[in-house]
Short mmCIF file of C-alpha atoms in Angstrom, two decimals:
data_model
loop_
_atom_site.label_atom_id
_atom_site.label_comp_id
_atom_site.label_asym_id
_atom_site.label_seq_id
_atom_site.Cartn_x
_atom_site.Cartn_y
_atom_site.Cartn_z
CA MET A 761 0.00 0.00 0.00
CA ALA A 762 1.36 3.42 -0.88
CA SER A 763 2.35 5.65 2.00
CA LEU A 764 0.19 8.72 2.66
CA THR A 765 3.35 10.64 3.38
CA SER A 766 5.12 9.69 0.19
CA ASN A 767 7.00 12.56 -1.50
CA LYS A 768 6.41 11.13 -5.00
CA PRO A 769 4.11 13.22 -7.21
CA ARG A 770 0.56 11.73 -7.33
CA ASN A 771 -0.97 10.85 -10.71
CA PHE A 772 -4.75 11.62 -10.81
CA GLY A 773 -5.35 10.96 -14.49
CA ALA A 774 -4.42 8.29 -16.97
CA TYR A 775 -3.18 10.95 -19.39
CA SER A 776 -1.88 13.52 -16.92
CA HIS A 777 1.62 13.36 -18.44
CA TYR A 778 0.19 14.78 -21.67
CA ALA A 779 -1.45 17.84 -19.94
CA THR A 780 -1.14 21.18 -21.73
CA PRO A 781 -0.07 24.17 -19.62
CA CYS A 782 -2.95 26.59 -18.73
CA THR A 783 -2.37 29.85 -20.61
CA LEU A 784 -4.08 33.28 -20.40
CA THR A 785 -6.15 32.33 -23.45
CA HIS A 786 -7.45 29.25 -21.66
CA GLN A 787 -8.35 31.33 -18.60
CA ILE A 788 -10.27 33.93 -20.64
CA GLY A 789 -12.13 31.19 -22.48
CA ALA A 790 -13.11 29.48 -19.24
CA LEU A 791 -14.34 32.77 -17.77
CA PHE A 792 -16.43 33.46 -20.88
CA LEU A 793 -17.96 29.97 -20.64
CA VAL A 794 -18.94 30.47 -16.97
CA VAL A 795 -20.50 33.89 -17.59
CA SER A 796 -22.46 32.78 -20.67
CA THR A 797 -23.72 29.67 -18.87
CA PHE A 798 -24.94 31.84 -15.97
CA PHE A 799 -26.97 34.18 -18.18
CA VAL A 800 -28.44 31.38 -20.30
CA THR A 801 -29.50 29.58 -17.11
CA ARG A 802 -31.15 32.73 -15.71
CA LEU A 803 -33.08 33.28 -18.95
CA PHE A 804 -34.25 29.67 -18.96
CA ASP A 805 -35.33 29.84 -15.30
CA GLN A 806 -37.30 33.03 -15.94
CA TRP A 807 -39.07 31.54 -18.96
CA PHE A 808 -39.81 28.30 -17.10
CA SER A 809 -41.26 29.99 -13.99
CA GLU A 810 -43.50 32.28 -16.08
CA SER A 811 -44.76 29.50 -18.31
CA ASN A 812 -45.52 27.13 -15.42
CA SER A 813 -46.91 29.56 -12.85
CA VAL A 814 -50.56 29.07 -11.98
CA THR A 815 -50.85 32.82 -11.46
CA PRO A 816 -48.58 35.20 -13.35
CA VAL A 817 -46.81 38.19 -11.85
CA ILE A 818 -48.30 41.59 -10.94
CA ASP A 819 -46.57 44.17 -8.78
CA LEU A 820 -48.88 46.46 -6.80
CA ARG A 821 -46.01 48.12 -4.96
CA ARG A 822 -44.82 51.62 -5.69
CA THR A 823 -42.07 52.01 -8.29
CA SER A 824 -40.08 54.98 -9.55
CA SER A 825 -41.86 55.14 -12.90
CA SER A 826 -45.44 54.26 -11.97
CA TYR A 827 -47.46 52.34 -9.41
CA GLY A 828 -45.86 49.21 -10.78
CA ILE A 829 -48.74 47.12 -12.10
CA THR A 830 -47.49 44.94 -14.89
CA THR A 831 -50.04 43.86 -17.46
CA ASP A 832 -50.08 41.28 -20.21
CA LYS A 833 -52.66 42.22 -22.86
CA GLY A 834 -54.62 44.04 -20.19
CA ILE A 835 -54.69 41.14 -17.71
CA ILE A 836 -53.56 42.02 -14.18
CA ARG A 837 -50.92 39.68 -12.82
CA TRP A 838 -49.90 38.89 -9.26
CA PRO A 839 -46.71 39.99 -7.48
CA GLU A 840 -43.94 37.50 -6.88
CA ARG A 841 -42.50 39.52 -4.02
CA GLY A 842 -45.71 39.46 -2.03
CA TYR A 843 -46.74 35.82 -2.36
CA GLY A 844 -44.57 33.84 -4.77
CA SER A 845 -45.06 32.55 -8.28
CA HIS A 846 -47.15 29.45 -7.76
CA LEU A 847 -50.48 28.95 -5.98
CA SER A 848 -50.87 25.32 -4.98
CA LEU A 849 -53.03 24.19 -2.09
CA LYS A 850 -56.02 21.93 -1.44
CA ILE A 851 -58.96 22.94 0.73
CA TYR A 852 -61.67 20.63 2.01
CA VAL A 853 -65.05 22.32 2.51
CA TYR A 854 -67.24 20.58 5.07
CA ASP A 855 -70.65 19.67 3.65
CA GLU A 856 -73.67 20.93 5.55
CA ASN A 857 -75.07 17.39 5.74
CA GLU A 858 -71.99 15.57 7.02
CA ILE A 859 -71.87 17.05 10.51
CA ASP A 860 -74.79 17.41 12.88
CA GLY A 861 -75.23 21.10 13.71
CA LEU A 862 -73.71 22.69 10.60
CA LYS A 863 -77.13 23.39 9.09
CA GLU A 864 -78.11 25.30 12.22
CA LEU A 865 -75.00 27.50 11.89
CA LEU A 866 -75.98 28.16 8.26
CA TYR A 867 -79.77 28.50 8.38
CA GLY A 868 -80.84 28.74 12.04
CA ARG A 869 -82.52 26.31 14.42
CA ASP A 870 -85.56 25.80 12.15
CA GLY A 871 -83.87 26.38 8.78
CA SER A 872 -85.79 29.60 8.15
CA VAL A 873 -82.80 31.88 7.42
CA LYS A 874 -82.35 32.19 3.66
CA THR A 875 -78.94 32.36 2.02
CA THR A 876 -80.14 35.19 -0.21
CA ALA A 877 -80.82 37.29 2.88
CA CYS A 878 -77.33 36.59 4.24
CA LEU A 879 -75.70 37.62 0.95
CA LYS A 880 -76.79 41.22 1.45
CA GLY A 881 -74.97 43.87 3.39
CA GLN A 882 -71.50 44.16 4.79
CA TRP A 883 -71.55 40.62 6.23
CA GLY A 884 -72.20 38.89 2.91
CA SER A 885 -68.56 37.81 2.73
CA GLN A 886 -69.37 34.83 4.99
CA VAL A 887 -71.65 33.45 2.27
CA LYS A 888 -69.55 34.49 -0.72
CA ILE A 889 -66.34 32.90 0.53
CA HIS A 890 -68.19 29.64 1.20
CA LYS A 891 -69.85 29.55 -2.22
CA LEU A 892 -66.68 30.53 -4.09
CA LEU A 893 -64.61 27.87 -2.31
CA LEU A 894 -67.19 25.24 -3.29
CA GLU A 895 -66.53 26.23 -6.92
CA SER A 896 -62.78 26.66 -6.55
CA LYS A 897 -60.27 24.59 -8.47
CA PHE A 898 -58.33 24.39 -5.21
CA ARG A 899 -61.13 22.50 -3.48
CA THR A 900 -60.63 18.80 -2.76
CA ILE A 901 -63.25 16.24 -1.74
CA LYS A 902 -60.62 14.03 -0.10
CA LYS A 903 -59.88 14.92 3.50
CA ASP A 904 -56.65 12.95 3.60
CA GLU A 905 -55.08 15.11 0.88
CA ALA A 906 -56.35 18.49 2.16
CA ASP A 907 -53.93 21.17 3.34
CA LEU A 908 -56.73 23.12 5.02
CA PHE A 909 -60.35 22.60 6.09
CA PHE A 910 -63.09 25.23 5.72
CA VAL A 911 -65.95 25.28 8.25
CA PRO A 912 -68.97 27.10 6.72
CA ALA A 913 -71.22 29.16 9.00
CA TYR A 914 -73.35 32.27 8.58
CA VAL A 915 -73.69 32.97 12.29
CA LYS A 916 -73.61 36.77 12.05
CA CYS A 917 -76.56 36.73 9.69
CA VAL A 918 -78.33 33.91 11.55
CA ARG A 919 -78.01 35.81 14.81
CA MET A 920 -79.20 39.10 13.30
CA LEU A 921 -82.28 37.40 11.84
CA GLY A 922 -83.14 35.55 15.05
CA GLY A 923 -82.16 32.09 13.82
CA LEU A 924 -79.93 31.42 16.84
CA ASN A 925 -79.14 33.30 20.03
CA ASP A 926 -75.67 33.67 21.52
CA LYS A 927 -76.03 30.63 23.79
CA GLU A 928 -77.26 28.44 20.92
CA ILE A 929 -74.42 29.59 18.66
CA ASN A 930 -71.89 28.64 21.31
CA GLN A 931 -73.42 25.22 22.00
CA THR A 932 -73.78 24.41 18.31
CA TYR A 933 -70.18 25.28 17.50
CA VAL A 934 -68.93 23.02 20.30
CA LYS A 935 -71.15 20.17 19.07
CA VAL A 936 -69.91 20.60 15.48
CA LEU A 937 -66.23 20.70 16.44
CA SER A 938 -66.54 17.55 18.57
CA GLN A 939 -67.47 15.61 15.41
CA MET A 940 -64.35 16.58 13.44
CA PRO A 941 -61.43 14.12 13.77
CA TYR A 942 -59.19 16.31 11.62
CA PHE A 943 -59.88 19.28 13.87
CA ARG A 944 -58.75 17.24 16.87
CA ARG A 945 -55.70 15.93 15.02
CA SER A 946 -54.28 19.41 14.47
CA GLY A 947 -55.85 21.17 17.42
CA GLY A 948 -57.75 23.20 14.83
CA ARG A 949 -54.64 24.75 13.31
CA ASP A 950 -55.57 23.76 9.76
CA HIS A 951 -59.24 24.77 10.04
CA ILE A 952 -60.66 28.02 8.66
CA PHE A 953 -63.54 30.06 10.11
CA VAL A 954 -65.13 33.26 8.78
CA PHE A 955 -66.41 35.96 11.14
CA PRO A 956 -67.37 38.89 8.89
CA SER A 957 -68.40 41.58 11.40
CA GLY A 958 -66.76 43.86 13.92
CA ALA A 959 -67.45 41.31 16.66
CA GLY A 960 -65.00 38.94 14.97
CA ALA A 961 -64.70 35.50 16.56
CA HIS A 962 -66.44 36.79 19.70
CA LEU A 963 -69.68 35.68 18.00
CA PHE A 964 -68.56 32.26 19.25
CA ARG A 965 -68.27 33.02 22.94
CA SER A 966 -65.93 30.11 23.65
CA TRP A 967 -63.63 30.87 20.72
CA SER A 968 -60.61 31.34 23.01
CA THR A 969 -61.06 27.81 24.35
CA PHE A 970 -61.80 25.91 21.16
CA ILE A 971 -60.55 27.78 18.05
CA ASN A 972 -57.75 29.93 19.42
CA ARG A 973 -55.30 28.05 17.17
CA SER A 974 -57.49 28.08 14.05
CA ILE A 975 -57.26 30.42 11.07
CA ILE A 976 -59.85 33.19 11.33
CA LEU A 977 -60.90 35.28 8.33
CA THR A 978 -62.27 38.63 9.48
CA PRO A 979 -62.24 42.32 8.53
CA GLU A 980 -61.76 43.18 12.20
CA ALA A 981 -58.44 43.12 14.07
CA ASP A 982 -59.40 45.10 17.17
CA ARG A 983 -62.37 44.63 19.46
CA THR A 984 -60.91 45.75 22.76
CA ASP A 985 -63.50 48.52 23.25
CA LYS A 986 -66.07 45.97 24.48
CA LYS A 987 -63.95 42.88 25.14
CA ASP A 988 -60.92 42.32 27.29
CA THR A 989 -58.91 41.02 24.35
CA THR A 990 -59.02 40.90 20.59
CA ALA A 991 -59.72 37.60 18.87
CA PHE A 992 -57.34 38.48 16.02
CA ASN A 993 -53.77 37.18 15.87
CA SER A 994 -51.64 38.64 13.09
CA TRP A 995 -49.48 35.48 12.87
CA LYS A 996 -52.29 33.07 12.02
CA ASP A 997 -55.40 35.06 11.08
CA ILE A 998 -56.21 36.91 7.85
CA ILE A 999 -57.81 40.31 7.36
CA ILE A 1000 -60.41 40.20 4.58
CA PRO A 1001 -62.15 43.07 2.76
CA GLY A 1002 -65.70 44.07 3.65
CA ASN A 1003 -68.49 43.06 1.30
CA VAL A 1004 -69.11 45.95 -1.11
CA ASP A 1005 -72.51 45.93 -2.81
CA ASP A 1006 -72.42 43.79 -5.97
CA ALA A 1007 -74.06 46.60 -7.94
CA MET A 1008 -70.90 48.68 -7.44
CA THR A 1009 -68.33 45.99 -8.22
CA LYS A 1010 -69.56 45.01 -11.68
CA ASN A 1011 -66.86 44.90 -14.33
CA GLY A 1012 -66.96 48.20 -16.19
CA GLN A 1013 -70.48 49.40 -15.34
CA PRO A 1014 -71.32 49.97 -11.65
CA ASP A 1015 -74.82 51.28 -10.97
CA VAL A 1016 -73.44 54.64 -9.81
CA GLN A 1017 -70.66 56.06 -11.96
CA PRO A 1018 -67.87 58.26 -10.50
CA LEU A 1019 -68.00 62.01 -11.09
CA PRO A 1020 -65.14 64.12 -12.50
CA LEU A 1021 -63.33 65.97 -9.69
CA SER A 1022 -64.44 69.31 -11.11
CA LYS A 1023 -68.11 68.37 -10.64
CA ARG A 1024 -67.88 67.19 -7.04
CA LYS A 1025 -69.63 69.49 -4.59
CA TYR A 1026 -67.69 68.74 -1.42
CA LEU A 1027 -64.10 68.46 -0.36
CA ALA A 1028 -64.98 65.51 1.90
CA ASN A 1029 -67.92 63.59 3.28
CA TYR A 1030 -68.86 61.19 6.03
CA LEU A 1031 -71.98 59.12 5.42
CA GLY A 1032 -72.84 57.28 8.58
CA ARG A 1033 -74.55 57.46 11.96
CA ALA A 1034 -72.94 59.06 15.00
CA GLN A 1035 -73.43 56.03 17.33
CA GLY A 1036 -72.04 58.18 20.14
CA LYS A 1037 -68.48 57.66 18.86
CA ALA A 1038 -66.04 60.53 19.45
CA GLY A 1039 -64.56 60.62 15.95
CA ARG A 1040 -67.95 60.59 14.27
CA LEU A 1041 -69.32 63.28 16.59
CA LYS A 1042 -66.32 65.49 15.80
CA LEU A 1043 -66.97 65.13 12.06
CA ILE A 1044 -70.63 66.00 12.44
CA ASP A 1045 -69.70 69.08 14.47
CA LEU A 1046 -67.05 70.03 11.89
CA SER A 1047 -69.58 69.76 9.08
CA LYS A 1048 -71.78 72.32 10.86
CA GLN A 1049 -68.84 74.72 10.97
CA PHE A 1050 -67.85 74.12 7.33
CA PRO A 1051 -70.99 72.95 5.52
CA ASP A 1052 -69.60 73.93 2.12
CA LYS A 1053 -66.56 71.64 2.56
CA LEU A 1054 -67.77 68.65 4.59
CA GLU A 1055 -71.03 66.75 4.10
CA CYS A 1056 -72.27 64.73 7.09
CA PRO A 1057 -76.00 64.00 6.72
CA ASP A 1058 -77.81 62.44 9.67
CA LEU A 1059 -78.47 58.99 8.26
CA LYS A 1060 -81.48 57.00 9.44
CA PHE A 1061 -82.10 53.25 9.54
CA SER A 1062 -85.72 53.64 8.44
CA GLY A 1063 -88.33 56.14 7.35
CA THR A 1064 -88.35 58.74 4.60
CA GLU A 1065 -84.89 60.03 5.56
CA LYS A 1066 -83.24 56.64 5.07
CA PHE A 1067 -80.78 56.57 2.16
CA GLY A 1068 -81.43 53.90 -0.45
CA ARG A 1069 -78.47 52.13 -2.02
CA THR A 1070 -78.32 54.36 -5.09
CA THR A 1071 -78.78 57.58 -3.09
CA TYR A 1072 -76.02 56.55 -0.70
CA PHE A 1073 -73.46 56.01 -3.46
CA GLU A 1074 -74.54 59.18 -5.28
CA HIS A 1075 -73.70 61.14 -2.14
CA LEU A 1076 -70.48 59.20 -1.59
CA ARG A 1077 -69.18 60.04 -5.08
CA ASN A 1078 -69.83 63.76 -4.61
CA ALA A 1079 -66.63 64.44 -2.63
CA LYS A 1080 -62.92 64.21 -3.33
CA PHE A 1081 -62.24 62.45 -0.03
CA CYS A 1082 -64.43 59.83 1.69
CA LEU A 1083 -63.91 59.77 5.44
CA ALA A 1084 -63.93 56.42 7.27
CA PRO A 1085 -63.98 56.89 11.07
CA ARG A 1086 -64.18 54.14 13.64
CA GLY A 1087 -67.65 52.95 14.65
CA GLU A 1088 -68.57 50.09 16.97
CA SER A 1089 -65.31 48.47 15.87
CA SER A 1090 -62.18 49.63 14.10
CA TRP A 1091 -62.93 48.38 10.57
CA THR A 1092 -65.25 50.28 8.26
CA LEU A 1093 -66.93 49.20 5.03
CA ARG A 1094 -66.83 52.79 3.81
CA PHE A 1095 -63.08 52.48 3.26
CA TYR A 1096 -63.63 49.79 0.60
CA GLU A 1097 -66.72 51.44 -0.91
CA SER A 1098 -64.69 54.59 -1.58
CA PHE A 1099 -62.59 52.85 -4.22
CA PHE A 1100 -65.67 52.10 -6.34
CA VAL A 1101 -66.95 55.69 -6.48
CA GLU A 1102 -63.34 56.83 -6.94
CA CYS A 1103 -62.93 59.17 -4.01
CA VAL A 1104 -59.79 58.94 -1.89
CA PRO A 1105 -60.51 57.01 1.33
CA VAL A 1106 -59.30 58.69 4.51
CA LEU A 1107 -59.00 56.29 7.42
CA LEU A 1108 -59.81 57.87 10.79
CA SER A 1109 -59.57 54.64 12.77
CA ASP A 1110 -56.22 54.24 14.49
CA HIS A 1111 -56.42 50.48 15.14
CA ALA A 1112 -57.83 49.39 11.78
CA GLU A 1113 -55.98 46.63 9.92
CA LEU A 1114 -56.13 46.38 6.12
CA PRO A 1115 -55.99 43.28 3.89
CA PHE A 1116 -53.27 42.08 1.53
CA GLN A 1117 -50.50 44.30 2.89
CA ASN A 1118 -47.95 42.05 1.21
CA VAL A 1119 -48.97 43.46 -2.15
CA ILE A 1120 -50.73 46.81 -1.57
CA ASP A 1121 -48.96 49.97 -0.50
CA TYR A 1122 -51.92 51.76 1.08
CA ALA A 1123 -49.98 55.02 1.35
CA GLN A 1124 -50.26 55.24 -2.43
CA VAL A 1125 -54.05 54.88 -2.61
CA SER A 1126 -55.41 56.27 0.68
CA ILE A 1127 -54.72 58.52 3.67
CA LYS A 1128 -54.64 57.67 7.37
CA TRP A 1129 -55.08 60.61 9.72
CA PRO A 1130 -54.95 60.56 13.57
CA SER A 1131 -58.47 60.33 14.95
CA THR A 1132 -57.37 62.63 17.79
CA ARG A 1133 -56.71 65.48 15.35
CA ILE A 1134 -60.08 65.88 13.67
CA GLY A 1135 -60.66 69.61 13.29
CA SER A 1136 -60.13 72.58 10.96
CA GLU A 1137 -56.44 71.61 10.59
CA PHE A 1138 -57.60 68.32 9.06
CA LEU A 1139 -59.80 70.04 6.46
CA ASP A 1140 -56.99 72.50 5.67
CA TYR A 1141 -54.68 69.55 5.00
CA LEU A 1142 -57.15 67.89 2.63
CA ALA A 1143 -57.73 71.20 0.81
CA SER A 1144 -53.97 71.58 0.28
CA ILE A 1145 -53.75 68.39 -1.80
CA SER A 1146 -53.74 69.20 -5.51
CA ASP A 1147 -56.23 67.68 -7.93
CA ARG A 1148 -53.29 66.16 -9.77
CA ASP A 1149 -52.23 64.24 -6.66
CA ILE A 1150 -55.82 63.21 -6.00
CA GLU A 1151 -56.19 61.94 -9.56
CA GLY A 1152 -52.99 59.94 -9.13
CA MET A 1153 -54.25 58.25 -5.95
CA ILE A 1154 -57.59 57.49 -7.59
CA ALA A 1155 -55.85 55.99 -10.65
CA ARG A 1156 -53.70 53.74 -8.47
CA GLY A 1157 -56.73 52.75 -6.40
CA ARG A 1158 -58.57 51.85 -9.58
CA LYS A 1159 -55.89 49.25 -10.29
CA ILE A 1160 -55.99 47.48 -6.94
CA ARG A 1161 -59.70 47.58 -6.09
CA CYS A 1162 -60.20 44.23 -7.82
CA LEU A 1163 -58.73 42.75 -4.62
CA PHE A 1164 -61.86 43.97 -2.80
CA VAL A 1165 -64.29 42.17 -5.13
CA TYR A 1166 -65.55 38.74 -4.07
CA GLY A 1167 -65.20 37.02 -7.42
CA PRO A 1168 -64.01 33.51 -8.37
CA ASP A 1169 -60.38 32.43 -8.09
CA SER A 1170 -60.41 31.91 -11.86
CA ALA A 1171 -60.40 35.72 -12.22
CA PRO A 1172 -56.93 37.28 -12.57
CA CYS A 1173 -57.55 39.40 -9.48
CA SER A 1174 -60.18 38.99 -6.74
CA ALA A 1175 -60.59 39.02 -2.97
CA VAL A 1176 -60.86 35.23 -2.90
CA LYS A 1177 -57.67 34.87 -4.90
CA GLY A 1178 -55.90 37.14 -2.41
CA ILE A 1179 -57.31 35.08 0.47
CA LEU A 1180 -56.05 31.87 -1.16
CA TRP A 1181 -52.56 33.33 -1.43
CA GLU A 1182 -52.69 34.34 2.23
CA LEU A 1183 -53.95 30.87 3.19
CA GLN A 1184 -51.11 29.21 1.32
CA ARG A 1185 -48.70 30.97 3.66
CA LYS A 1186 -50.45 29.29 6.60
CA VAL A 1187 -50.14 25.72 5.32
CA ARG A 1188 -48.18 23.34 7.53
CA HIS A 1189 -46.79 20.09 6.20
CA PHE A 1190 -47.09 18.52 9.62
CA GLN A 1191 -49.96 18.74 12.12
CA GLN A 1192 -49.85 18.24 15.86
CA SER A 1193 -51.77 19.09 19.02
CA THR A 1194 -51.55 18.34 22.72
CA GLU A 1195 -53.87 15.36 22.19
CA THR A 1196 -52.14 13.97 19.08
CA PHE A 1197 -49.22 11.52 19.16
CA TRP A 1198 -47.28 9.66 16.48
CA LEU A 1199 -45.42 6.37 16.28
CA HIS A 1200 -42.34 5.04 14.47
CA ASN A 1201 -44.38 3.86 11.48
CA GLY A 1202 -45.84 7.31 10.84
CA SER A 1203 -49.27 6.55 12.29
CA PHE A 1204 -51.11 9.10 14.47
CA VAL A 1205 -52.80 8.02 17.71
CA ASN A 1206 -54.66 9.66 20.56
CA ARG A 1207 -53.83 9.45 24.24
CA GLU A 1208 -55.39 5.98 24.42
CA LEU A 1209 -53.19 4.90 21.47
CA VAL A 1210 -56.20 4.58 19.15
CA GLN A 1211 -55.16 5.12 15.53
CA PHE A 1212 -56.47 8.24 13.81
CA SER A 1213 -58.51 6.26 11.29
CA SER A 1214 -60.49 4.78 14.19
CA TRP A 1215 -61.33 8.03 15.98
CA ARG A 1216 -65.10 8.33 16.32
CA PRO A 1217 -67.23 11.31 17.38
CA PRO A 1218 -68.08 12.80 19.69
CA MET A 1219 -64.48 13.41 20.70
CA PRO A 1220 -63.14 15.54 23.53
CA LEU A 1221 -61.83 18.76 22.02
CA PRO A 1222 -58.18 19.76 22.29
#
């Protein structure tokens, strides 16, 4: 055996004694080969990712030349920086007939609550998301291949229409969850719930016990004015847009068309009730001081003074700035409605959270002003903004408002598509809970060592 410390030169090739010395020409040629290979590889990778991406690229961030939306023959494309280049996930939607109690959460104790009634108003997102996921190409009917599980419920609507009271909602949720083996397997971490109102998950009184690990879709991130704690967690939950009236989100022809800036009567408006809220009361008082600049009509729920849908949007479009103060909760539907009458939304709600912040730079399409500084200084600031700047904000808002429309995920841009991208970021490839255990062969068991496939409801909840 040859010694490792031998001083004899080592021969690593059968023809090493014929090797040609490496000259400067060889070095330049090798460098050229490396550089050309690098650029060819980059071009190929770019072509491959674009041709195989489920959703192409759109950039809604600000850029030096424009707002940055890239189009391909007029089709809006998604941003790689915000979400990635490939949307790939599978969602199982629980059927209303497979679990005892789900129908009550959808239609009330006697089934009298109609879906058409729940589609209307600012809470219609709970119905729309359910229906659109049923039609989604990302839906699976096989639980064992699902990344996420969607639990349908229209409890805000059902409660408002008297279909269930708070106690019944709580009891029914607990009954439903106890029949879901997959919920127990993950501790609820891969299950999705929609709570479309300012109350958020507090509609389910025991949310903090049973679904505090689940993914909650809600427009509301702060409810500490009436509760000790918010039900929203920015690490797991998703802010969704409010439900703007379908008549205003039609492609191309909303029922109420925007007005040119030169024909708008007011600098700003607030169309809402006072509700005893400080910010709203300040605006109403300010409108009395400056009635030619700020419109704040006293809206009514009923009677001859109640605004119909068309009248409401006709007033909303008649100002350059649409003011969105905090009400019972921090989120406000008026913020989203503003984009469809093309006035600049001004957020006067300090704790409000906005959707899809990975891809929308809200400083380019809206204004947020401290709610503690509502006064003549505020109106002077709005009046100082040039029409050119206002037109620019409106134009940029026109490009991103598709993200506030509850359309199918087959559309190039929609609220549901944005929600799917956000959900994909929540997918775990492994699920566990305090009541789930696993063995050497990959099987999951409960505390009594019963295999997952043999778990039978009702089960104690994690």
